GROMACS .gro file of C-alpha atoms in nm:
model
  231
    1MET     CA    1 -11.296 -15.126 -14.852
    2ASN     CA    2 -11.621 -15.328 -14.837
    3LYS     CA    3 -11.767 -15.227 -14.493
    4ILE     CA    4 -12.026 -15.521 -14.386
    5HIS     CA    5 -12.240 -15.485 -14.065
    6ALA     CA    6 -12.346 -15.866 -13.911
    7PHE     CA    7 -12.647 -15.950 -13.710
    8GLY     CA    8 -12.758 -16.288 -13.645
    9CYS     CA    9 -12.750 -16.570 -13.374
   10SER     CA   10 -12.497 -16.885 -13.298
   11LEU     CA   11 -12.520 -16.952 -13.704
   12THR     CA   12 -12.346 -16.618 -13.749
   13ALA     CA   13 -12.165 -16.605 -13.413
   14GLN     CA   14 -11.964 -16.909 -13.451
   15HIS     CA   15 -11.811 -16.766 -13.771
   16HIS     CA   16 -11.834 -16.384 -13.808
   17TRP     CA   17 -11.830 -16.436 -14.170
   18SER     CA   18 -11.485 -16.460 -14.145
   19HIS     CA   19 -11.435 -16.680 -14.439
   20LEU     CA   20 -11.481 -16.383 -14.671
   21GLU     CA   21 -11.114 -16.321 -14.660
   22HIS     CA   22 -10.815 -16.621 -14.603
   23GLU     CA   23 -10.706 -16.723 -14.251
   24VAL     CA   24 -10.919 -16.436 -14.062
   25SER     CA   25 -10.835 -16.460 -13.702
   26ILE     CA   26 -11.162 -16.414 -13.465
   27PRO     CA   27 -11.104 -16.341 -13.118
   28ASP     CA   28 -11.235 -16.642 -12.913
   29GLU     CA   29 -11.272 -16.508 -12.595
   30ASP     CA   30 -11.566 -16.345 -12.418
   31TRP     CA   31 -11.827 -16.231 -12.696
   32TYR     CA   32 -11.994 -15.995 -12.489
   33GLY     CA   33 -11.818 -15.702 -12.723
   34ILE     CA   34 -11.871 -15.648 -13.085
   35THR     CA   35 -11.658 -15.882 -13.262
   36GLU     CA   36 -11.427 -15.669 -13.532
   37TRP     CA   37 -11.182 -15.811 -13.807
   38SER     CA   38 -11.039 -15.656 -14.114
   39LYS     CA   39 -10.838 -15.803 -14.396
   40GLY     CA   40 -10.806 -15.752 -14.811
   41GLU     CA   41 -11.120 -15.612 -14.912
   42PHE     CA   42 -11.357 -15.621 -14.631
   43SER     CA   43 -11.408 -15.478 -14.283
   44VAL     CA   44 -11.694 -15.660 -14.090
   45ARG     CA   45 -11.834 -15.598 -13.743
   46SER     CA   46 -12.047 -15.911 -13.635
   47TYR     CA   47 -12.307 -15.840 -13.363
   48ALA     CA   48 -12.417 -16.142 -13.323
   49ILE     CA   49 -12.521 -16.368 -13.027
   50ASN     CA   50 -12.497 -16.709 -12.945
   51GLY     CA   51 -12.883 -16.805 -12.875
   52GLY     CA   52 -12.975 -16.452 -12.959
   53SER     CA   53 -13.317 -16.373 -13.082
   54ASN     CA   54 -13.399 -16.123 -13.365
   55ASP     CA   55 -13.544 -15.834 -13.131
   56MET     CA   56 -13.194 -15.831 -13.022
   57GLN     CA   57 -13.056 -15.797 -13.326
   58VAL     CA   58 -13.319 -15.495 -13.357
   59ILE     CA   59 -13.151 -15.293 -13.051
   60SER     CA   60 -12.827 -15.385 -13.168
   61TYR     CA   61 -12.887 -15.219 -13.494
   62GLY     CA   62 -13.096 -14.926 -13.369
   63ASN     CA   63 -12.819 -14.820 -13.106
   64GLU     CA   64 -12.520 -14.859 -13.400
   65VAL     CA   65 -12.728 -14.641 -13.615
   66HIS     CA   66 -12.821 -14.393 -13.303
   67LYS     CA   67 -12.375 -14.378 -13.245
   68ASN     CA   68 -12.341 -14.353 -13.629
   69ASN     CA   69 -12.127 -14.673 -13.646
   70ILE     CA   70 -12.362 -14.756 -13.938
   71ASP     CA   71 -12.372 -14.525 -14.239
   72VAL     CA   72 -12.676 -14.593 -14.505
   73ASP     CA   73 -12.417 -14.723 -14.795
   74ASP     CA   74 -12.275 -14.962 -14.522
   75ILE     CA   75 -12.364 -15.346 -14.617
   76VAL     CA   76 -12.587 -15.527 -14.366
   77ILE     CA   77 -12.645 -15.921 -14.341
   78TRP     CA   78 -12.903 -15.990 -14.152
   79GLN     CA   79 -12.915 -16.322 -14.044
   80LEU     CA   80 -13.291 -16.466 -13.965
   81THR     CA   81 -13.315 -16.680 -13.678
   82SER     CA   82 -13.618 -16.851 -13.510
   83PRO     CA   83 -13.912 -16.568 -13.446
   84ASN     CA   84 -14.017 -16.745 -13.155
   85ARG     CA   85 -13.685 -16.664 -12.944
   86ILE     CA   86 -13.816 -16.348 -12.726
   87GLY     CA   87 -13.605 -16.076 -12.550
   88ILE     CA   88 -13.702 -16.051 -12.169
   89THR     CA   89 -13.558 -15.814 -11.940
   90LYS     CA   90 -13.376 -16.013 -11.661
   91SER     CA   91 -13.294 -15.783 -11.381
   92ASN     CA   92 -13.052 -16.068 -11.162
   93ILE     CA   93 -12.834 -16.068 -11.514
   94GLU     CA   94 -12.470 -15.909 -11.436
   95ASP     CA   95 -12.349 -15.661 -11.685
   96THR     CA   96 -12.029 -15.886 -11.736
   97ASP     CA   97 -12.281 -16.206 -11.876
   98CYS     CA   98 -12.177 -16.213 -12.214
   99ARG     CA   99 -12.290 -16.292 -12.598
  100ASP     CA  100 -12.168 -16.634 -12.565
  101ASN     CA  101 -12.414 -16.695 -12.282
  102GLY     CA  102 -12.738 -16.551 -12.518
  103VAL     CA  103 -12.720 -16.230 -12.353
  104LEU     CA  104 -12.720 -15.862 -12.439
  105VAL     CA  105 -12.628 -15.577 -12.232
  106ASP     CA  106 -12.713 -15.269 -12.385
  107ASP     CA  107 -12.838 -14.899 -12.316
  108ASN     CA  108 -13.184 -14.803 -12.389
  109ILE     CA  109 -13.157 -14.475 -12.609
  110TYR     CA  110 -13.518 -14.391 -12.562
  111THR     CA  111 -13.543 -14.352 -12.189
  112ASP     CA  112 -13.425 -14.081 -11.971
  113THR     CA  113 -13.256 -14.285 -11.726
  114PRO     CA  114 -12.885 -14.504 -11.768
  115ALA     CA  115 -13.102 -14.790 -11.689
  116ARG     CA  116 -12.948 -15.122 -11.904
  117ILE     CA  117 -13.162 -15.365 -12.124
  118ILE     CA  118 -13.080 -15.668 -12.069
  119ASN     CA  119 -13.226 -15.898 -12.304
  120ILE     CA  120 -13.226 -16.312 -12.293
  121SER     CA  121 -13.342 -16.534 -12.546
  122ILE     CA  122 -13.625 -16.766 -12.365
  123SER     CA  123 -13.743 -16.987 -12.636
  124SER     CA  124 -13.513 -17.280 -12.529
  125LYS     CA  125 -13.483 -17.231 -12.154
  126LEU     CA  126 -13.850 -17.206 -12.066
  127ASN     CA  127 -14.084 -17.497 -12.217
  128SER     CA  128 -14.413 -17.303 -12.159
  129GLU     CA  129 -14.680 -17.220 -12.423
  130SER     CA  130 -14.771 -16.891 -12.230
  131LEU     CA  131 -14.460 -16.776 -12.341
  132ARG     CA  132 -14.478 -16.833 -12.687
  133THR     CA  133 -14.568 -16.570 -12.961
  134GLU     CA  134 -14.719 -16.508 -13.317
  135THR     CA  135 -14.619 -16.174 -13.329
  136GLY     CA  136 -14.270 -16.241 -13.376
  137ILE     CA  137 -14.240 -16.324 -13.720
  138TYR     CA  138 -14.450 -16.000 -13.794
  139SER     CA  139 -14.226 -15.796 -13.606
  140THR     CA  140 -13.912 -15.953 -13.752
  141LEU     CA  141 -14.029 -15.898 -14.129
  142TRP     CA  142 -14.166 -15.569 -14.071
  143CYS     CA  143 -13.844 -15.424 -13.844
  144LEU     CA  144 -13.632 -15.590 -14.143
  145ASN     CA  145 -13.839 -15.355 -14.402
  146GLY     CA  146 -13.735 -15.021 -14.231
  147ILE     CA  147 -13.407 -15.132 -14.197
  148LYS     CA  148 -13.386 -15.195 -14.538
  149ARG     CA  149 -13.556 -14.825 -14.622
  150ARG     CA  150 -13.236 -14.684 -14.450
  151ASN     CA  151 -12.967 -14.944 -14.570
  152THR     CA  152 -13.048 -15.033 -14.891
  153ARG     CA  153 -12.748 -15.280 -14.926
  154THR     CA  154 -12.909 -15.523 -14.712
  155LEU     CA  155 -12.916 -15.908 -14.728
  156ALA     CA  156 -13.128 -16.154 -14.544
  157VAL     CA  157 -12.970 -16.475 -14.470
  158PHE     CA  158 -13.169 -16.785 -14.303
  159GLY     CA  159 -13.001 -16.996 -14.021
  160TRP     CA  160 -13.194 -17.257 -14.070
  161ASP     CA  161 -13.550 -17.365 -14.225
  162SER     CA  162 -13.757 -17.515 -13.945
  163CYS     CA  163 -13.792 -17.258 -13.750
  164PHE     CA  164 -14.038 -17.127 -14.014
  165PRO     CA  165 -14.333 -17.281 -14.051
  166ARG     CA  166 -14.426 -17.131 -14.379
  167LYS     CA  167 -14.082 -17.027 -14.510
  168ASP     CA  168 -14.186 -16.970 -14.870
  169ARG     CA  169 -14.404 -16.677 -14.749
  170VAL     CA  170 -14.130 -16.543 -14.556
  171ILE     CA  171 -13.966 -16.535 -14.915
  172GLN     CA  172 -14.266 -16.376 -15.078
  173PHE     CA  173 -14.261 -16.108 -14.819
  174LEU     CA  174 -13.887 -16.048 -14.908
  175LYS     CA  175 -13.911 -16.047 -15.244
  176GLU     CA  176 -14.274 -15.822 -15.233
  177ASN     CA  177 -14.063 -15.576 -15.045
  178ASP     CA  178 -13.752 -15.588 -15.231
  179ILE     CA  179 -13.508 -15.726 -14.962
  180ASP     CA  180 -13.254 -15.942 -15.114
  181CYS     CA  181 -13.209 -16.239 -14.975
  182ILE     CA  182 -13.040 -16.602 -14.948
  183GLU     CA  183 -13.316 -16.827 -14.996
  184GLU     CA  184 -13.117 -17.179 -14.887
  185SER     CA  185 -13.030 -17.153 -14.533
  186ILE     CA  186 -12.691 -17.208 -14.412
  187LEU     CA  187 -12.725 -17.526 -14.236
  188GLU     CA  188 -12.965 -17.664 -14.503
  189TYR     CA  189 -12.682 -17.582 -14.774
  190SER     CA  190 -12.402 -17.742 -14.547
  191HIS     CA  191 -12.594 -18.017 -14.532
  192ARG     CA  192 -12.639 -18.112 -14.867
  193LYS     CA  193 -12.285 -18.005 -14.992
  194GLY     CA  194 -12.241 -18.317 -14.747
  195HIS     CA  195 -12.073 -18.156 -14.427
  196PRO     CA  196 -12.129 -18.314 -14.099
  197ASP     CA  197 -12.280 -18.047 -13.838
  198GLY     CA  198 -12.068 -18.009 -13.511
  199ASP     CA  199 -12.132 -18.111 -13.134
  200THR     CA  200 -12.426 -17.883 -13.093
  201ASN     CA  201 -12.599 -17.923 -13.423
  202HIS     CA  202 -12.446 -17.650 -13.617
  203PRO     CA  203 -12.260 -17.676 -13.930
  204VAL     CA  204 -11.894 -17.724 -13.926
  205SER     CA  205 -11.667 -17.504 -13.994
  206ALA     CA  206 -11.607 -17.624 -14.335
  207GLY     CA  207 -11.992 -17.577 -14.390
  208TYR     CA  208 -11.981 -17.242 -14.308
  209LYS     CA  209 -11.674 -17.159 -14.549
  210ASP     CA  210 -11.850 -17.325 -14.814
  211PHE     CA  211 -12.131 -17.144 -14.767
  212THR     CA  212 -11.937 -16.811 -14.736
  213GLU     CA  213 -11.781 -16.898 -15.065
  214ASN     CA  214 -12.026 -17.034 -15.263
  215LYS     CA  215 -12.367 -16.861 -15.179
  216LEU     CA  216 -12.253 -16.535 -14.955
  217LEU     CA  217 -11.991 -16.385 -15.165
  218PRO     CA  218 -12.151 -16.429 -15.486
  219LYS     CA  219 -12.471 -16.328 -15.381
  220LEU     CA  220 -12.270 -16.003 -15.291
  221LYS     CA  221 -12.090 -15.991 -15.626
  222GLU     CA  222 -12.424 -16.058 -15.847
  223LEU     CA  223 -12.552 -15.752 -15.642
  224GLU     CA  224 -12.292 -15.541 -15.719
  225TRP     CA  225 -12.205 -15.451 -15.372
  226ILE     CA  226 -11.869 -15.539 -15.325
  227ARG     CA  227 -11.582 -15.406 -15.500
  228ASN     CA  228 -11.213 -15.466 -15.563
  229ARG     CA  229 -10.952 -15.251 -15.400
  230ASP     CA  230 -10.862 -15.104 -15.807
  231GLU     CA  231 -11.243 -15.005 -15.870
   0.00000   0.00000   0.00000
């Protein structure tokens, strides 16, 4: 069984890599919880959050490692989102708010109090230059570098291109630090293959399916990270 942990924003949350297998049923209810599916050769756990930020992904990864839910031999698919999205603490968000609304409610394992960490992506909600940061890309890449040291089978995937002013330098960083990646983003690949966007300017299901079957799956096989049942 190929055990995969998937992190990302809506570019992952809209499909949870379900096209790795045929006719996988993905829960379409409240996305507050972690989405899991298992079929054929794959067991996938997706922590993706609509409108989520890279630091939300780091919190989810760190907490799941703390809970012993991510083994060092597991595959991690890390879908990079905009580094200008910032996770902030909002005291007026209820625990019942969900991932579908761009909210992460999780424990802070590094405090002595039972307080909850509540993060919300603000880049699309508050248009204030004073809230933008140049540190996001540094935090994203160096956190990912650390994750790669623990989970050596970590694959970086780009959601879309325009959020990176110098995507070439991001790719250069990944290569210099032996972080495997798929250079063509999900959105740009979908466009190149002639798939239309959906109502929210994301790929339609056919675009996600095409990328999964013709970019992700071949890459995992090329890296020799996945195996068949009889191997």
